[in-house]
Amino acid sequence: MYVGRDMTELTMMSIDQWSDKELAYFHHGLQQMTPYLNSEGVSIHREIIREIEARGGLHQEATWTQGTKPHYD
């Protein structure tokens, strides 16, 4: 289960202040709803994708307890 700031709070701040987990969570959710998004939703999703790309993707170093994919839940 996602524990973090909701979309209402996040839209009040610059997207470069979002954490990687927040970007991953909302990217995944919006990606699942893509066919149903209105133009504002599509615009927000594009901003999230651009920010993920600007950060070089969503990567983390693997350890003994976690893999390379960031878990947001």
Short mmCIF file of N, CA and C in Angstrom, two decimals, residues 23 46-58:
data_model
loop_
_atom_site.label_atom_id
_atom_site.label_comp_id
_atom_site.label_asym_id
_atom_site.label_seq_id
_atom_site.Cartn_x
_atom_site.Cartn_y
_atom_site.Cartn_z
N LEU A 23 6.97 9.51 -8.01
CA LEU A 23 6.94 9.48 -9.47
C LEU A 23 6.57 8.09 -9.97
N ARG A 46 2.47 13.18 -18.77
CA ARG A 46 3.63 13.55 -19.59
C ARG A 46 4.70 14.25 -18.76
N GLU A 47 4.28 15.14 -17.85
CA GLU A 47 5.23 15.81 -16.96
C GLU A 47 5.97 14.80 -16.09
N ILE A 48 5.25 13.82 -15.58
CA ILE A 48 5.86 12.78 -14.75
C ILE A 48 6.88 12.00 -15.57
N ILE A 49 6.52 11.63 -16.78
CA ILE A 49 7.44 10.89 -17.66
C ILE A 49 8.69 11.72 -17.95
N ARG A 50 8.50 13.00 -18.25
CA ARG A 50 9.66 13.88 -18.52
C ARG A 50 10.58 13.98 -17.31
N GLU A 51 10.00 14.07 -16.12
CA GLU A 51 10.82 14.17 -14.91
C GLU A 51 11.57 12.86 -14.66
N ILE A 52 10.92 11.74 -14.88
CA ILE A 52 11.59 10.44 -14.73
C ILE A 52 12.76 10.35 -15.71
N GLU A 53 12.53 10.75 -16.95
CA GLU A 53 13.59 10.73 -17.96
C GLU A 53 14.72 11.70 -17.61
N ALA A 54 14.37 12.87 -17.08
CA ALA A 54 15.39 13.87 -16.70
C ALA A 54 16.27 13.34 -15.57
N ARG A 55 15.71 12.50 -14.73
CA ARG A 55 16.48 11.92 -13.62
C ARG A 55 17.26 10.68 -14.06
N GLY A 56 17.12 10.31 -15.31
CA GLY A 56 17.85 9.14 -15.80
C GLY A 56 17.12 7.83 -15.58
N GLY A 57 15.83 7.90 -15.35
CA GLY A 57 15.04 6.69 -15.12
C GLY A 57 14.87 6.40 -13.64
N LEU A 58 14.14 5.34 -13.37
CA LEU A 58 13.89 4.95 -11.99
C LEU A 58 14.73 3.72 -11.66
#
